[in-house]
Amino acid sequence: MKLKAIKFFSPEENVPKTKAAEKAAPLPTGYISNSGKLVFPAAVLGDLGIDPESTKFKIGTQEGKRKIKSVYLVPSASSEQAFSFEKSGRGHVIPLAIILKKGNVNFESEKLIFKISTFDFDQITKGFELAIEAEAPKSEYTGKPRGRQPRAEAA
């Protein structure tokens, strides 16, 4: 028998290659109340590592824009020109009604939510960007109707 070039396999080559599709964690969200307050549920503050009792924020928006689409929160050590959280129900709020009205945010007539993401303000400080968007309408129920069926009228 004549020797031929033989290619040997490793056990790793026999493992099926499936991509471990890691789902990205959804961004934490809050909402804007109809009285103009940014509402942060307690769970969201815990996820972000914010202590609402002691943390104060400088609040700003993108310069030169007429309509506010994002609100930026940057932690501030000094209490001058900084906003603090107020306890409200099961979460905490930051009242911003006048600022949001000046920024053409229609919080009184439509339900608005914001998605929270982080950004680097400078080398040391991490800030939070609150991207404001309208709440998506609930999708129509497409399942089987439940309950008693209406009677067919006798003709």
PDB file of C-alpha atoms in Angstrom:
ATOM      1  CA  MET A   1       0.000   0.000   0.000  1.00  0.00           C
ATOM      2  CA  LYS A   2       1.321   3.367  -0.971  1.00  0.00           C
ATOM      3  CA  LEU A   3       1.394   6.085   1.748  1.00  0.00           C
ATOM      4  CA  LYS A   4      -0.621   9.166   0.906  1.00  0.00           C
ATOM      5  CA  ALA A   5      -0.767  12.551   2.544  1.00  0.00           C
ATOM      6  CA  ILE A   6      -3.305  12.297   5.326  1.00  0.00           C
ATOM      7  CA  LYS A   7      -5.033  15.274   6.854  1.00  0.00           C
ATOM      8  CA  PHE A   8      -5.922  14.765  10.519  1.00  0.00           C
ATOM      9  CA  PHE A   9      -8.813  16.525  12.249  1.00  0.00           C
ATOM     10  CA  SER A  10      -8.954  17.961  15.738  1.00  0.00           C
ATOM     11  CA  PRO A  11     -11.940  17.535  18.101  1.00  0.00           C
ATOM     12  CA  GLU A  12     -12.589  21.304  17.889  1.00  0.00           C
ATOM     13  CA  GLU A  13     -13.307  20.982  14.176  1.00  0.00           C
ATOM     14  CA  ASN A  14     -16.143  18.567  14.912  1.00  0.00           C
ATOM     15  CA  VAL A  15     -18.026  21.061  17.077  1.00  0.00           C
ATOM     16  CA  PRO A  16     -20.831  22.828  15.200  1.00  0.00           C
ATOM     17  CA  LYS A  17     -20.156  26.513  14.782  1.00  0.00           C
ATOM     18  CA  THR A  18     -23.149  28.333  16.180  1.00  0.00           C
ATOM     19  CA  LYS A  19     -22.947  31.989  16.835  1.00  0.00           C
ATOM     20  CA  ALA A  20     -23.680  32.710  20.435  1.00  0.00           C
ATOM     21  CA  ALA A  21     -26.180  35.413  19.709  1.00  0.00           C
ATOM     22  CA  GLU A  22     -25.961  37.472  22.837  1.00  0.00           C
ATOM     23  CA  LYS A  23     -28.892  39.772  23.013  1.00  0.00           C
ATOM     24  CA  ALA A  24     -27.892  43.263  23.913  1.00  0.00           C
ATOM     25  CA  ALA A  25     -29.533  44.327  27.107  1.00  0.00           C
ATOM     26  CA  PRO A  26     -32.279  46.821  26.336  1.00  0.00           C
ATOM     27  CA  LEU A  27     -31.511  50.373  27.306  1.00  0.00           C
ATOM     28  CA  PRO A  28     -33.078  51.439  30.574  1.00  0.00           C
ATOM     29  CA  THR A  29     -36.081  53.682  30.084  1.00  0.00           C
ATOM     30  CA  GLY A  30     -38.091  56.257  31.956  1.00  0.00           C
ATOM     31  CA  TYR A  31     -40.872  58.562  30.901  1.00  0.00           C
ATOM     32  CA  ILE A  32     -41.941  62.191  30.940  1.00  0.00           C
ATOM     33  CA  SER A  33     -45.084  62.774  32.993  1.00  0.00           C
ATOM     34  CA  ASN A  34     -47.851  65.017  31.705  1.00  0.00           C
ATOM     35  CA  SER A  35     -46.759  67.610  34.270  1.00  0.00           C
ATOM     36  CA  GLY A  36     -43.253  67.863  32.745  1.00  0.00           C
ATOM     37  CA  LYS A  37     -41.224  65.707  35.138  1.00  0.00           C
ATOM     38  CA  LEU A  38     -38.541  63.227  34.100  1.00  0.00           C
ATOM     39  CA  VAL A  39     -39.614  60.034  35.918  1.00  0.00           C
ATOM     40  CA  PHE A  40     -36.939  57.483  36.820  1.00  0.00           C
ATOM     41  CA  PRO A  41     -38.252  54.192  38.275  1.00  0.00           C
ATOM     42  CA  ALA A  42     -36.268  52.909  41.280  1.00  0.00           C
ATOM     43  CA  ALA A  43     -35.064  49.841  39.350  1.00  0.00           C
ATOM     44  CA  VAL A  44     -33.601  52.023  36.581  1.00  0.00           C
ATOM     45  CA  LEU A  45     -31.693  54.167  39.073  1.00  0.00           C
ATOM     46  CA  GLY A  46     -30.307  50.994  40.649  1.00  0.00           C
ATOM     47  CA  ASP A  47     -29.220  49.646  37.245  1.00  0.00           C
ATOM     48  CA  LEU A  48     -27.444  52.905  36.431  1.00  0.00           C
ATOM     49  CA  GLY A  49     -25.774  53.093  39.846  1.00  0.00           C
ATOM     50  CA  ILE A  50     -27.272  56.460  40.746  1.00  0.00           C
ATOM     51  CA  ASP A  51     -27.961  57.378  44.367  1.00  0.00           C
ATOM     52  CA  PRO A  52     -30.951  59.749  44.088  1.00  0.00           C
ATOM     53  CA  GLU A  53     -30.495  61.159  47.588  1.00  0.00           C
ATOM     54  CA  SER A  54     -26.985  62.540  47.076  1.00  0.00           C
ATOM     55  CA  THR A  55     -26.406  62.853  43.316  1.00  0.00           C
ATOM     56  CA  LYS A  56     -26.973  66.188  41.590  1.00  0.00           C
ATOM     57  CA  PHE A  57     -26.895  66.727  37.846  1.00  0.00           C
ATOM     58  CA  LYS A  58     -26.182  69.515  35.437  1.00  0.00           C
ATOM     59  CA  ILE A  59     -28.831  69.254  32.745  1.00  0.00           C
ATOM     60  CA  GLY A  60     -28.405  70.396  29.165  1.00  0.00           C
ATOM     61  CA  THR A  61     -29.419  69.854  25.556  1.00  0.00           C
ATOM     62  CA  GLN A  62     -27.688  70.113  22.210  1.00  0.00           C
ATOM     63  CA  GLU A  63     -26.837  73.716  21.465  1.00  0.00           C
ATOM     64  CA  GLY A  64     -28.454  75.472  18.515  1.00  0.00           C
ATOM     65  CA  LYS A  65     -31.492  73.189  18.204  1.00  0.00           C
ATOM     66  CA  ARG A  66     -35.063  74.462  18.441  1.00  0.00           C
ATOM     67  CA  LYS A  67     -36.652  71.181  19.492  1.00  0.00           C
ATOM     68  CA  ILE A  68     -35.241  69.056  22.291  1.00  0.00           C
ATOM     69  CA  LYS A  69     -34.615  65.469  21.165  1.00  0.00           C
ATOM     70  CA  SER A  70     -32.100  64.519  23.867  1.00  0.00           C
ATOM     71  CA  VAL A  71     -31.480  65.693  27.399  1.00  0.00           C
ATOM     72  CA  TYR A  72     -27.998  65.286  28.863  1.00  0.00           C
ATOM     73  CA  LEU A  73     -27.389  64.679  32.577  1.00  0.00           C
ATOM     74  CA  VAL A  74     -23.848  65.162  33.875  1.00  0.00           C
ATOM     75  CA  PRO A  75     -23.081  64.464  37.546  1.00  0.00           C
ATOM     76  CA  SER A  76     -21.989  67.592  39.372  1.00  0.00           C
ATOM     77  CA  ALA A  77     -20.013  67.912  42.608  1.00  0.00           C
ATOM     78  CA  SER A  78     -21.133  71.475  43.293  1.00  0.00           C
ATOM     79  CA  SER A  79     -24.739  72.260  44.038  1.00  0.00           C
ATOM     80  CA  GLU A  80     -24.673  75.480  42.008  1.00  0.00           C
ATOM     81  CA  GLN A  81     -26.759  75.221  38.838  1.00  0.00           C
ATOM     82  CA  ALA A  82     -27.406  71.530  39.503  1.00  0.00           C
ATOM     83  CA  PHE A  83     -30.716  69.703  39.655  1.00  0.00           C
ATOM     84  CA  SER A  84     -31.534  67.111  42.293  1.00  0.00           C
ATOM     85  CA  PHE A  85     -34.006  64.233  42.405  1.00  0.00           C
ATOM     86  CA  GLU A  86     -37.323  64.456  44.226  1.00  0.00           C
ATOM     87  CA  LYS A  87     -39.060  61.384  45.653  1.00  0.00           C
ATOM     88  CA  SER A  88     -42.321  60.585  43.894  1.00  0.00           C
ATOM     89  CA  GLY A  89     -44.260  57.364  44.343  1.00  0.00           C
ATOM     90  CA  ARG A  90     -42.057  54.357  43.628  1.00  0.00           C
ATOM     91  CA  GLY A  91     -39.390  56.321  41.780  1.00  0.00           C
ATOM     92  CA  HIS A  92     -37.703  59.694  41.626  1.00  0.00           C
ATOM     93  CA  VAL A  93     -38.353  62.696  39.383  1.00  0.00           C
ATOM     94  CA  ILE A  94     -36.591  65.803  38.126  1.00  0.00           C
ATOM     95  CA  PRO A  95     -39.079  68.603  37.380  1.00  0.00           C
ATOM     96  CA  LEU A  96     -38.283  70.260  34.028  1.00  0.00           C
ATOM     97  CA  ALA A  97     -41.663  71.498  32.778  1.00  0.00           C
ATOM     98  CA  ILE A  98     -40.590  75.028  31.792  1.00  0.00           C
ATOM     99  CA  ILE A  99     -37.382  73.899  30.079  1.00  0.00           C
ATOM    100  CA  LEU A 100     -39.210  71.178  28.127  1.00  0.00           C
ATOM    101  CA  LYS A 101     -41.938  73.631  27.080  1.00  0.00           C
ATOM    102  CA  LYS A 102     -39.327  76.083  25.795  1.00  0.00           C
ATOM    103  CA  GLY A 103     -37.767  73.193  23.862  1.00  0.00           C
ATOM    104  CA  ASN A 104     -41.060  72.392  22.069  1.00  0.00           C
ATOM    105  CA  VAL A 105     -41.554  69.042  23.814  1.00  0.00           C
ATOM    106  CA  ASN A 106     -45.275  68.235  23.795  1.00  0.00           C
ATOM    107  CA  PHE A 107     -45.457  66.264  27.057  1.00  0.00           C
ATOM    108  CA  GLU A 108     -48.985  67.380  27.982  1.00  0.00           C
ATOM    109  CA  SER A 109     -50.854  65.722  25.119  1.00  0.00           C
ATOM    110  CA  GLU A 110     -48.708  62.701  24.227  1.00  0.00           C
ATOM    111  CA  LYS A 111     -46.968  60.009  26.239  1.00  0.00           C
ATOM    112  CA  LEU A 112     -43.187  60.394  25.883  1.00  0.00           C
ATOM    113  CA  ILE A 113     -40.511  57.961  26.999  1.00  0.00           C
ATOM    114  CA  PHE A 114     -36.738  58.300  27.071  1.00  0.00           C
ATOM    115  CA  LYS A 115     -34.012  55.717  26.595  1.00  0.00           C
ATOM    116  CA  ILE A 116     -30.948  56.189  28.760  1.00  0.00           C
ATOM    117  CA  SER A 117     -27.436  55.666  27.419  1.00  0.00           C
ATOM    118  CA  THR A 118     -24.070  56.722  28.809  1.00  0.00           C
ATOM    119  CA  PHE A 119     -21.436  58.917  27.217  1.00  0.00           C
ATOM    120  CA  ASP A 120     -18.016  60.214  28.255  1.00  0.00           C
ATOM    121  CA  PHE A 121     -18.300  63.874  29.216  1.00  0.00           C
ATOM    122  CA  ASP A 122     -14.578  64.103  29.963  1.00  0.00           C
ATOM    123  CA  GLN A 123     -11.882  61.610  30.992  1.00  0.00           C
ATOM    124  CA  ILE A 124     -13.307  61.124  34.490  1.00  0.00           C
ATOM    125  CA  THR A 125     -17.003  61.916  34.218  1.00  0.00           C
ATOM    126  CA  LYS A 126     -19.633  59.685  32.615  1.00  0.00           C
ATOM    127  CA  GLY A 127     -22.872  61.406  31.696  1.00  0.00           C
ATOM    128  CA  PHE A 128     -26.286  60.116  30.705  1.00  0.00           C
ATOM    129  CA  GLU A 129     -28.113  60.852  27.459  1.00  0.00           C
ATOM    130  CA  LEU A 130     -31.909  60.656  27.602  1.00  0.00           C
ATOM    131  CA  ALA A 131     -33.168  60.212  24.022  1.00  0.00           C
ATOM    132  CA  ILE A 132     -36.799  61.377  23.977  1.00  0.00           C
ATOM    133  CA  GLU A 133     -39.272  59.551  21.739  1.00  0.00           C
ATOM    134  CA  ALA A 134     -43.016  59.017  21.526  1.00  0.00           C
ATOM    135  CA  GLU A 135     -44.262  55.822  23.092  1.00  0.00           C
ATOM    136  CA  ALA A 136     -45.082  53.222  20.461  1.00  0.00           C
ATOM    137  CA  PRO A 137     -48.796  52.480  20.277  1.00  0.00           C
ATOM    138  CA  LYS A 138     -49.837  49.094  21.558  1.00  0.00           C
ATOM    139  CA  SER A 139     -50.166  46.590  18.738  1.00  0.00           C
ATOM    140  CA  GLU A 140     -53.629  45.333  17.900  1.00  0.00           C
ATOM    141  CA  TYR A 141     -54.664  42.035  19.469  1.00  0.00           C
ATOM    142  CA  THR A 142     -54.651  39.336  16.820  1.00  0.00           C
ATOM    143  CA  GLY A 143     -55.470  36.289  18.918  1.00  0.00           C
ATOM    144  CA  LYS A 144     -58.616  34.267  19.202  1.00  0.00           C
ATOM    145  CA  PRO A 145     -61.643  36.120  20.619  1.00  0.00           C
ATOM    146  CA  ARG A 146     -62.528  34.991  24.130  1.00  0.00           C
ATOM    147  CA  GLY A 147     -65.786  34.827  26.036  1.00  0.00           C
ATOM    148  CA  ARG A 148     -69.293  34.039  24.912  1.00  0.00           C
ATOM    149  CA  GLN A 149     -70.084  34.235  21.272  1.00  0.00           C
ATOM    150  CA  PRO A 150     -72.920  36.554  20.243  1.00  0.00           C
ATOM    151  CA  ARG A 151     -76.146  34.680  19.531  1.00  0.00           C
ATOM    152  CA  ALA A 152     -77.248  34.362  15.954  1.00  0.00           C
ATOM    153  CA  GLU A 153     -80.669  35.928  15.545  1.00  0.00           C
ATOM    154  CA  ALA A 154     -83.435  33.481  14.589  1.00  0.00           C
ATOM    155  CA  ALA A 155     -84.954  34.360  11.228  1.00  0.00           C
TER     156      ALA A 155
END
